[in-house]
Short mmCIF file of C-alpha atoms in Angstrom, two decimals:
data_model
loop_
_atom_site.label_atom_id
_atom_site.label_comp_id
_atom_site.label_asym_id
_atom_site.label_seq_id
_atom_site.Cartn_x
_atom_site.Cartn_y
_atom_site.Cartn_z
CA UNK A 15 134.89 -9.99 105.80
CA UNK A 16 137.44 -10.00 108.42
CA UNK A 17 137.27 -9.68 112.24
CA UNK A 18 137.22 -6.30 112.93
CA UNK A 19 133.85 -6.12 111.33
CA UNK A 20 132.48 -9.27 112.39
CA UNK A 21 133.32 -8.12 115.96
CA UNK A 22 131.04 -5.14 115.27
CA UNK A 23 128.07 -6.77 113.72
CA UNK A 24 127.98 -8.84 116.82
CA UNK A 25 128.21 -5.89 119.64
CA UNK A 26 125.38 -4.37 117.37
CA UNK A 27 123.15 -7.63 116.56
CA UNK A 28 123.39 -10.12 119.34
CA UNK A 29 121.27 -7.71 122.58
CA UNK A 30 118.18 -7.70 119.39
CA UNK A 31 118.23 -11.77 119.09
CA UNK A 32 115.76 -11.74 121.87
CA UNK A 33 113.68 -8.92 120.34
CA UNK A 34 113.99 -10.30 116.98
CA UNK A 35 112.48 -13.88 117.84
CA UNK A 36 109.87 -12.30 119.32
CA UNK A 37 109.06 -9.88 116.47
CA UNK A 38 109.49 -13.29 114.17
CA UNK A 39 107.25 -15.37 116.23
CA UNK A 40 104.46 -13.31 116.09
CA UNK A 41 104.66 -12.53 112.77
CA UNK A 42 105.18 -16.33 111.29
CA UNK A 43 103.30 -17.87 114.16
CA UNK A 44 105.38 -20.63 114.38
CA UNK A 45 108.62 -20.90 116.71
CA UNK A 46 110.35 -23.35 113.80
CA UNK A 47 109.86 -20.89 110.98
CA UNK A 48 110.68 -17.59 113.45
CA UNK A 49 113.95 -19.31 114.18
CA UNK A 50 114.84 -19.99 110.39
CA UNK A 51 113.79 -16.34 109.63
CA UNK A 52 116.24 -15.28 112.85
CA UNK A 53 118.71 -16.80 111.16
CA UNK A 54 118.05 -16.07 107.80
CA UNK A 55 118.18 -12.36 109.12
CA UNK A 56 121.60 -12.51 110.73
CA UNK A 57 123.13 -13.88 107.88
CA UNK A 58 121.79 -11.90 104.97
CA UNK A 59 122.68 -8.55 107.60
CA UNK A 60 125.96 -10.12 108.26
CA UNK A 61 126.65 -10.01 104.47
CA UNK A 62 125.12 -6.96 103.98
CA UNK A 63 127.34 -5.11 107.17
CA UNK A 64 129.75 -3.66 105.28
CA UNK A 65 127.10 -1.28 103.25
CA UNK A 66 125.18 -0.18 106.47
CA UNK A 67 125.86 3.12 106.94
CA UNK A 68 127.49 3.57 110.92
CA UNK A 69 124.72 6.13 112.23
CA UNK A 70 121.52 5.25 110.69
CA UNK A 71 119.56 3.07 112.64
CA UNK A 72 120.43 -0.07 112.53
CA UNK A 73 117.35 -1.97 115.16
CA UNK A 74 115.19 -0.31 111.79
CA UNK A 75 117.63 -2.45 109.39
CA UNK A 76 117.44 -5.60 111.00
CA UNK A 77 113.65 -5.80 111.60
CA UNK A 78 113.58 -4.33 107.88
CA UNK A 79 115.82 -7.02 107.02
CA UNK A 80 114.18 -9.90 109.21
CA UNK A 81 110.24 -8.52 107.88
CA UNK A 82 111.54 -8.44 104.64
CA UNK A 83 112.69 -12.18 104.39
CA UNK A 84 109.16 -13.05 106.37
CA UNK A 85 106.93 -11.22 103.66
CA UNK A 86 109.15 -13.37 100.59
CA UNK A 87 108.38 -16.81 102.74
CA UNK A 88 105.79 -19.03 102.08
CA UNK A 89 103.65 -18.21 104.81
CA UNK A 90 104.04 -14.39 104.50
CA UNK A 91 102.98 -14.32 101.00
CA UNK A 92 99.99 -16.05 102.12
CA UNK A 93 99.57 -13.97 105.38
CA UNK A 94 99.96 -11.19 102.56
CA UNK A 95 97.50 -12.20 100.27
CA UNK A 96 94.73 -12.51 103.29
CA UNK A 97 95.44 -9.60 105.16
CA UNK A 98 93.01 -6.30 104.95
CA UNK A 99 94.57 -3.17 105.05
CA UNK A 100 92.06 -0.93 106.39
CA UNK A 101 93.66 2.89 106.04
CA UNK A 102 90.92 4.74 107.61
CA UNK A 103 91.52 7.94 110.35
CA UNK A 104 92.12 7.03 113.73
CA UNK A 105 90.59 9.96 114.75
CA UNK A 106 87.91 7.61 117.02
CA UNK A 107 90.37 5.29 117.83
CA UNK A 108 90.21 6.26 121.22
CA UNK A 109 87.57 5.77 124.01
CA UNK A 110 85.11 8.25 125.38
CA UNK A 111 85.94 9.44 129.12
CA UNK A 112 82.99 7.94 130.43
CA UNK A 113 82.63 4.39 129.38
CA UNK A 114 83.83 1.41 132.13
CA UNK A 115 86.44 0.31 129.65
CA UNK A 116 89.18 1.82 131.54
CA UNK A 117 88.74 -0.70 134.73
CA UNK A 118 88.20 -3.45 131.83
CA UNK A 119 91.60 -2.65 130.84
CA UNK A 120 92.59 -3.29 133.80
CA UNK A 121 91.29 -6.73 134.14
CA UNK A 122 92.75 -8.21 130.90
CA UNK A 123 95.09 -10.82 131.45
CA UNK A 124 97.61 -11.89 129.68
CA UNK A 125 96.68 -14.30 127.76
CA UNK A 126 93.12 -12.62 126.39
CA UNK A 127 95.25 -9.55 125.31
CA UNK A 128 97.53 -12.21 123.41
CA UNK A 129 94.67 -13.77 122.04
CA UNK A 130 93.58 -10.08 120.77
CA UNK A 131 97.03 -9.15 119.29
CA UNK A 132 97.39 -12.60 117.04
CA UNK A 133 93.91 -11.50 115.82
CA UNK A 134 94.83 -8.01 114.46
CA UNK A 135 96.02 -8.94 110.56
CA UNK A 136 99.49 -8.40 109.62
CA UNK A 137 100.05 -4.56 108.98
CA UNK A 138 98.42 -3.85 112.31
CA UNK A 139 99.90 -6.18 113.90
CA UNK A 140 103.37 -5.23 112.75
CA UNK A 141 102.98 -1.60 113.66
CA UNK A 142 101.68 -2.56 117.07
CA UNK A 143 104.51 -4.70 117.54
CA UNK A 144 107.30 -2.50 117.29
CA UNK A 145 105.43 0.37 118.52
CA UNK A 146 104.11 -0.70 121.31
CA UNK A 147 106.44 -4.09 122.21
CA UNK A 148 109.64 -3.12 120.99
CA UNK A 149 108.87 0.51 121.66
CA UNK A 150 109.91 2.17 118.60
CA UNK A 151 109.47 6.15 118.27
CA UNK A 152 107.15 6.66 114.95
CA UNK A 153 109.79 7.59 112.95
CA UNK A 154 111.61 4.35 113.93
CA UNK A 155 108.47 2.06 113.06
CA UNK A 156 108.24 4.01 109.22
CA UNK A 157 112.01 3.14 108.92
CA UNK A 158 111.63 0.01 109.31
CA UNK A 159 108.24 -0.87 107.55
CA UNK A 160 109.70 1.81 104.67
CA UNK A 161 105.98 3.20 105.43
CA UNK A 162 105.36 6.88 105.96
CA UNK A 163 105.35 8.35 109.53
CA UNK A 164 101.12 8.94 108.68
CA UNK A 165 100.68 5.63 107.67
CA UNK A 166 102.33 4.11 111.00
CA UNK A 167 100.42 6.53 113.14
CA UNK A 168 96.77 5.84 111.42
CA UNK A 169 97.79 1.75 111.65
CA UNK A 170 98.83 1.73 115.26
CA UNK A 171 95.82 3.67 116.26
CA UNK A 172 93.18 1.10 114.05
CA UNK A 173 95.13 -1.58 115.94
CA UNK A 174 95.16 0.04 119.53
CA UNK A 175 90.73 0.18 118.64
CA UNK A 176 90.96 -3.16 117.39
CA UNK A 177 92.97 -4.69 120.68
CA UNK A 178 90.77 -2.87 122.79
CA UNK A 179 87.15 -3.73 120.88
CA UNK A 180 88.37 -7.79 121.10
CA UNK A 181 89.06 -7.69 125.04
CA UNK A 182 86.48 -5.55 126.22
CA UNK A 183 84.62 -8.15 123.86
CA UNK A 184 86.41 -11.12 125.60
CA UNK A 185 85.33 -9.61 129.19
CA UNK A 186 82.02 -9.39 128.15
CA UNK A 187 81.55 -12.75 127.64
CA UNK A 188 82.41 -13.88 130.86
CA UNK B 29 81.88 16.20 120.06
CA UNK B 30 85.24 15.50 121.19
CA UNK B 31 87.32 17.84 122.91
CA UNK B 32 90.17 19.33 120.75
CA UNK B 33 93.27 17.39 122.60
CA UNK B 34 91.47 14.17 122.11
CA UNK B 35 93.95 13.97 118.69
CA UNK B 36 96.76 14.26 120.56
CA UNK B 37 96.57 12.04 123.22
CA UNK B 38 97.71 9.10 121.47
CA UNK B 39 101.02 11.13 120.37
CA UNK B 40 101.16 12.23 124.05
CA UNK B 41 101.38 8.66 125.55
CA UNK B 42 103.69 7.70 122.84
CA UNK B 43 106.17 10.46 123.71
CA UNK B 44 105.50 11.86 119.92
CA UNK B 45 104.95 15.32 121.03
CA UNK B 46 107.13 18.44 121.15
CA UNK B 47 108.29 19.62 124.41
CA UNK B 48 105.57 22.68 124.03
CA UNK B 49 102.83 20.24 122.90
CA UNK B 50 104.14 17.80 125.42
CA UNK B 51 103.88 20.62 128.55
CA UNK B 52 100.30 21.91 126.87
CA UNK B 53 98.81 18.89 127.32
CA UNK B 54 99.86 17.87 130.41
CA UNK B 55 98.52 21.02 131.77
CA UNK B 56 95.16 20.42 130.37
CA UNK B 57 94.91 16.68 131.09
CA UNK B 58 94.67 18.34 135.08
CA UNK B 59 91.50 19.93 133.50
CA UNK B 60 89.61 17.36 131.35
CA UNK B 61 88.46 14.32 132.83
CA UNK B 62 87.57 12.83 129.18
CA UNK B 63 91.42 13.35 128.18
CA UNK B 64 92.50 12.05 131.41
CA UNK B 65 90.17 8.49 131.17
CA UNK B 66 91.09 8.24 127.57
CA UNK B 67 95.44 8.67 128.61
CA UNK B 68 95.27 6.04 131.55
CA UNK B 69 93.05 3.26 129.44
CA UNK B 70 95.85 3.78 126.71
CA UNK B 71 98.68 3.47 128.84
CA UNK B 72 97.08 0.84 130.32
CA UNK B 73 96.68 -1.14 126.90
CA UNK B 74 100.03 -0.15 126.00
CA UNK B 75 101.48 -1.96 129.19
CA UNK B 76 99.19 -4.48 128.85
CA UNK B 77 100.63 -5.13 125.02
CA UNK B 78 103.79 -4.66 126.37
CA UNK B 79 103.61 -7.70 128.78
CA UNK B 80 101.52 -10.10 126.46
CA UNK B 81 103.42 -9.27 123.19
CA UNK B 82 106.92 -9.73 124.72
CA UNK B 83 105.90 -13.62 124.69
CA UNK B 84 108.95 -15.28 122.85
CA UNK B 85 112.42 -15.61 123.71
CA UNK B 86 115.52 -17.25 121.55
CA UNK B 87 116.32 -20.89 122.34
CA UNK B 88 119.66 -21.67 123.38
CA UNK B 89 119.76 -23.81 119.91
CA UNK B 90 119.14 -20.44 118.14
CA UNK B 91 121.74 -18.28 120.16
CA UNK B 92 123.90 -20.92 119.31
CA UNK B 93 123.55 -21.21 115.87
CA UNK B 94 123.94 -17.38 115.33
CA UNK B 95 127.09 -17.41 117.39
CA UNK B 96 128.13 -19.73 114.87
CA UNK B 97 127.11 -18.16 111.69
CA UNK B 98 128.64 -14.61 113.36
CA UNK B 99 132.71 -16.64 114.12
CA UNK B 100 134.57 -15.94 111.27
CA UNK B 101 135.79 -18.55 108.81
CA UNK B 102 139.43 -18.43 109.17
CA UNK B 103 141.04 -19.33 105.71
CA UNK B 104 143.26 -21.83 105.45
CA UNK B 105 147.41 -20.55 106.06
CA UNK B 106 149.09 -21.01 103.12
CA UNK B 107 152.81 -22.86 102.73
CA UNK B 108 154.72 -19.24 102.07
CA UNK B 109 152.59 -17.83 104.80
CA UNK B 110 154.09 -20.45 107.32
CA UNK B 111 157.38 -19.58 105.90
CA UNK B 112 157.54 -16.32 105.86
CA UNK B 113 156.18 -15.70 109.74
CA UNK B 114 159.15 -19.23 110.41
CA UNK B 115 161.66 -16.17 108.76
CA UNK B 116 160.21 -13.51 110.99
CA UNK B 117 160.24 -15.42 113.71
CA UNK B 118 164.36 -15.80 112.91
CA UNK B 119 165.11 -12.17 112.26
CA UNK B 120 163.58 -11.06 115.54
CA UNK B 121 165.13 -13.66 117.21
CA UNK B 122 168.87 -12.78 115.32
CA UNK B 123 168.10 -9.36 116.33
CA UNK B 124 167.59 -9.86 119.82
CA UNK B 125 170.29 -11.73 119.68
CA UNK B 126 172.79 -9.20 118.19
CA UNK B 127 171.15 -6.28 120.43
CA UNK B 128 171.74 -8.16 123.97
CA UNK B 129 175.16 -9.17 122.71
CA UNK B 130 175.89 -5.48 122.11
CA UNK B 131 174.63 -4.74 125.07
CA UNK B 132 177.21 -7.34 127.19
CA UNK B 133 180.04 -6.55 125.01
CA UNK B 134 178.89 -2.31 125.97
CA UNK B 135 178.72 -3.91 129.67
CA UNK B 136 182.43 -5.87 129.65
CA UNK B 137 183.80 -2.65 127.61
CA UNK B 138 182.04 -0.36 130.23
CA UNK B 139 183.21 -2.67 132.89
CA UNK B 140 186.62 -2.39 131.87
CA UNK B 141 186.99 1.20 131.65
CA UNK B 142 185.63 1.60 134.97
CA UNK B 143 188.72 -0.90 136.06
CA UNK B 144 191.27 1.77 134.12
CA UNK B 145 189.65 4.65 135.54
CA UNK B 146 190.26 3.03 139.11
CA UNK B 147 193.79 2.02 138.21
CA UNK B 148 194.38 5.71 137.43
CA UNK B 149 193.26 6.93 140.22
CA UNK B 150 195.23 4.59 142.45
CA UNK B 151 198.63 4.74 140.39
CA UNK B 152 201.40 7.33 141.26
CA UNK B 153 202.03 7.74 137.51
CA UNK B 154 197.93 7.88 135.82
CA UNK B 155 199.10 9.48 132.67
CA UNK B 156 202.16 9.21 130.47
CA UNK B 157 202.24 13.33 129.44
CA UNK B 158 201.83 15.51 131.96
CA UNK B 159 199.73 18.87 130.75
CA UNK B 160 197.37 20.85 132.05
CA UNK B 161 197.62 22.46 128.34
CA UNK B 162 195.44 20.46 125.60
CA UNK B 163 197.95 22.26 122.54
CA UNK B 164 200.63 19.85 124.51
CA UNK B 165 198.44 16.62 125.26
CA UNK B 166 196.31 16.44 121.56
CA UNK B 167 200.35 15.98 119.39
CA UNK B 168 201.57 13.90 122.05
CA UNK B 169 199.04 10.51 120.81
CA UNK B 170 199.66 12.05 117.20
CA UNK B 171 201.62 8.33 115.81
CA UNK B 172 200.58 6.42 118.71
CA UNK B 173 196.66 6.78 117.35
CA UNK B 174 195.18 5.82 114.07
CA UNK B 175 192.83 8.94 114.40
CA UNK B 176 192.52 11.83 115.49
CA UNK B 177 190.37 14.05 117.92
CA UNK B 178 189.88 17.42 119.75
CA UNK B 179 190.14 18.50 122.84
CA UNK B 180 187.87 21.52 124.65
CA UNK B 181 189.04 24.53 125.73
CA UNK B 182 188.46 24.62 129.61
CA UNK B 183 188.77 28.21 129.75
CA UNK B 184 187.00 29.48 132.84
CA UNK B 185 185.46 26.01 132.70
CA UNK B 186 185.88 24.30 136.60
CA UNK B 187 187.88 21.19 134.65
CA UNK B 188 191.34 21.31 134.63
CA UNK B 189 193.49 18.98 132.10
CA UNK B 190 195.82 16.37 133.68
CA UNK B 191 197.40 14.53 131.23
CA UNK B 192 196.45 11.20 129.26
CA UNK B 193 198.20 8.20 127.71
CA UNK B 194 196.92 5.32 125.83
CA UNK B 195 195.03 2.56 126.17
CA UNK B 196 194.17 -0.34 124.65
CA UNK B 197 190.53 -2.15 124.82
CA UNK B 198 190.22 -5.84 122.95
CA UNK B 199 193.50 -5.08 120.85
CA UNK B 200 192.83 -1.51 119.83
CA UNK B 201 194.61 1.59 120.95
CA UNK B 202 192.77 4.60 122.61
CA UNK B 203 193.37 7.66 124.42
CA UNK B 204 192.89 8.23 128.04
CA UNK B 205 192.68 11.89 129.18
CA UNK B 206 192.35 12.59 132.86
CA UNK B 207 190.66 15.58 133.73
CA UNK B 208 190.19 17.39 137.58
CA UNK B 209 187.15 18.55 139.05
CA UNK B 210 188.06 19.72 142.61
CA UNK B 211 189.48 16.57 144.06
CA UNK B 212 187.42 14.14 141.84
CA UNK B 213 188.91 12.78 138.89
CA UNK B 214 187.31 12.00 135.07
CA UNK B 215 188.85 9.58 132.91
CA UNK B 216 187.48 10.44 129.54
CA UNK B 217 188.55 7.23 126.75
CA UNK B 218 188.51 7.85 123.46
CA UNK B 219 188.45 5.20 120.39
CA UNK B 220 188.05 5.07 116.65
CA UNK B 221 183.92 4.25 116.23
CA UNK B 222 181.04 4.66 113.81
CA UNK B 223 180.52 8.38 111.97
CA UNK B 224 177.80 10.02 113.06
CA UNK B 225 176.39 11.04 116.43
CA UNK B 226 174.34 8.83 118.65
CA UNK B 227 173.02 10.85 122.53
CA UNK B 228 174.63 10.26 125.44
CA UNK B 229 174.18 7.10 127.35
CA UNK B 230 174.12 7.26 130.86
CA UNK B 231 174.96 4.55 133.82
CA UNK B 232 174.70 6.12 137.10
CA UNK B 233 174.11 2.74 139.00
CA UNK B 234 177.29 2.12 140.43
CA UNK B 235 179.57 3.93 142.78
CA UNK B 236 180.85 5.92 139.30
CA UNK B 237 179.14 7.72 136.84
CA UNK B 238 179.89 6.71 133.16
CA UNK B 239 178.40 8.00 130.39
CA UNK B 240 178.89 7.00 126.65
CA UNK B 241 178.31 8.53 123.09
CA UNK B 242 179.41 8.65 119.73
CA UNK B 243 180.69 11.59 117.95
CA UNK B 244 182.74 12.77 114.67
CA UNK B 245 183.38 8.94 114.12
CA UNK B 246 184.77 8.65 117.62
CA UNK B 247 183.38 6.48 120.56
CA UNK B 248 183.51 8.24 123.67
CA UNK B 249 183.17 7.24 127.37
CA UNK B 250 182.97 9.09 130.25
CA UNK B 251 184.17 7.67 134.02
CA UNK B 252 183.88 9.58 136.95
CA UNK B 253 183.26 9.27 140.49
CA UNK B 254 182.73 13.41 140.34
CA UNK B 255 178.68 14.23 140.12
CA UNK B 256 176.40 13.78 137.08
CA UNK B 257 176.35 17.46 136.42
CA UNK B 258 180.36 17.45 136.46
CA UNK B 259 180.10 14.09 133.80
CA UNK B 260 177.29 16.42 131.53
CA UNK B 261 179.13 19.19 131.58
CA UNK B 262 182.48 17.64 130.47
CA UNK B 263 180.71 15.45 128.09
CA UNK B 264 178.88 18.27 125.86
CA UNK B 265 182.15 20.51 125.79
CA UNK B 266 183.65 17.26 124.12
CA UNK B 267 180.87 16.73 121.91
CA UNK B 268 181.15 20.22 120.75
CA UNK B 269 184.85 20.13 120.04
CA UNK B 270 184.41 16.96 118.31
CA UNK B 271 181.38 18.37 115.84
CA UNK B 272 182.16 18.02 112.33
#
């Protein structure tokens, strides 16, 4: 591969390192194995550079790319084989007007609303991630989980109920 | 039962809505005070998430280690490779060589000329035939030149023909004609050179104006102390006669 595209990869690849880590942190759980799969990701997209297509989105190839080499791991095959994918509507996903959860909200600190995203399971977790973290547009999200647009939209909304079920939960209790 | 934007609220605070949808439910969130709770405790979970989930950022180790995987692997430059840019290196060098030699040898030629122009204008005898007729001057250097050239018509041109003689520049014989331009003077020199045509070069640094091209095989230069307009004019009526 010679400079000119190496040169490119990097403009393109280096600002999501940050992101990336992140994204691979949560989803392995483990900063040693997040900064393999980093790796592992910039590599195998490195290789893979001259077949992106200039124009498509390429923040949706590298997480595809860096989720991808998570699920074929060791502990993503396990995080895969105990995670429950619960489908249903998110039509009640959202509060009614006049409950006190709204001032809850407000209380949560940081670390109880970290607590409640490492407890959402894997495809929830995911979608909430780049939706909501990296702040991916739908359409952005389905790209990169190669999910369809409904799917992302009924997942983020189960994990938006879930998040919000384990703090007011967590407030309670104090 | 749930009023009918509740379904959209979610799209709303994720900026998933149409511009239409967007503005209709903005205008009834002013109106619904179970829309309105349910918007603020999701933007407030959103920026909550936001905070908490952006918990992680790449060790210098791992920045590192990518920057390294990312530098390319130069491969190793072979023997002829080294050779071959050692020969480059030679022929630009030979070139440069060769052009700024032309160029002094153009300078000391150049140079010179300027030196017989002078010595024409300061002798009592600058030419050897005296004509203001070109049909006189052109067969007087026929045997005395190993070429041959033409010489304009000045018609109602404001150049009037002097004379010429030759000249010699490192060894080899030439023509001088000396033209008149009101009281200025033009030495135009004239030797065998290269066929084809090459555009006029101009040096209007010094105190004279010389200008130099190639035409119909014949290397021309141009010396005057007379204006640059004069030396153009002069110069293209000789190029023209000179076409082949």
């Amino acid at each position: 591969m010679d400079e000119r595209f190496n040169k490119e990869f990097e403009q393109l690849a280096l600002p999501l390192l940050d992101p990336l880590y992140n994204f691979a942190c949560w989803l392995s759980g483990d900063p040693d194995e997040a900064n393999d799969l980093v790796q592992e990701t910039f590599v195998k997209a490195l290789r893979a550079f001259p077949s992106f297509r200039i124009g498509t989105n390429f923040r949706a190839w590298m997480y595809r790319i860096l989720r991808n080499t998570f699920l074929t791991s060791r502990t993503g095959l396990e995080r895969r084989n105990t995670s429950q994918q619960d489908e249903e509507g998110y039509d009640d996903a959202v509060v009614s007007h006049d409950t006190p959860e709204l001032a809850l909200m407000r209380q949560a600190d940081t670390e109880l609303v970290r607590a409640a995203i490492a407890q959402l399971s894997p495809v929830f977790q995911e979608v909430l991630l780049l939706a909501d973290i990296e702040e991916m547009k739908y359409q952005e999200v389905a790209d990169t989980l190669a999910i369809p647009i409904g799917t992302v939209m009924s997942r983020l909304a189960r994990a938006r109920k879930q998040i919000r079920e384990h703090i007011v939960n967590g407030l309670g209790k104090k | 039962m749930h009023c009918e934007y509740r379904q959209k609220i979610a799209l709303f605070a994720d900026g998933e809505l149409a511009s239409a949808e967007q503005q209709a439910v903005s205008s009834h969130l002013g109106s619904c005070p179970e829309c309105s709770a349910a918007l603020l405790e999701l933007l407030e979970m959103k920026k909550s998430v936001r905070l908490a989930g952006n918990r992680f950022s790449a060790p210098l180790e791992l920045r590192r280690a990518v920057q390294d995987k990312l530098r390319v692997r130069k491969t190793p430059v072979a023997f002829w490779q080294w050779g071959l840019a050692a020969a480059c290196c030679l022929l630009v060098a030979t070139l440069g060589f060769m052009a700024y030699s032309r160029e002094q040898r153009q300078d000391t030629v150049i140079a010179s000329l300027v030196d017989q122009h002078v010595i024409a204008l300061a002798s009592d005898h600058p030419v050897d035939v005296i004509s203001s007729d070109s049909h006189n001057v052109k067969p007087w250097f026929q045997g005395k030149l190993p070429f041959t050239f033409n010489l304009p018509e000045l018609g109602n041109s404001p150049f009037s023909l002097i004379g010429g003689k030759t000249v010699y520049q490192r060894q080899e014989p030439g023509a001088e004609l000396l033209y008149g331009i009101r009281k200025h003077r033009i030495s135009v020199f004239i030797f065998r050179g290269q066929a084809g045509s090459t555009k006029v070069v101009q040096d209007r640094g010094s105190s004279f104006t010389v200008e130099h091209w190639t035409e119909g095989g014949l290397r021309f230069y141009l010396v005057t102390d007379a204006t640059g307009e004069d030396a153009d004019q002069l110069a293209s009526m000789l190029k023209e006669a000179n076409r082949l």
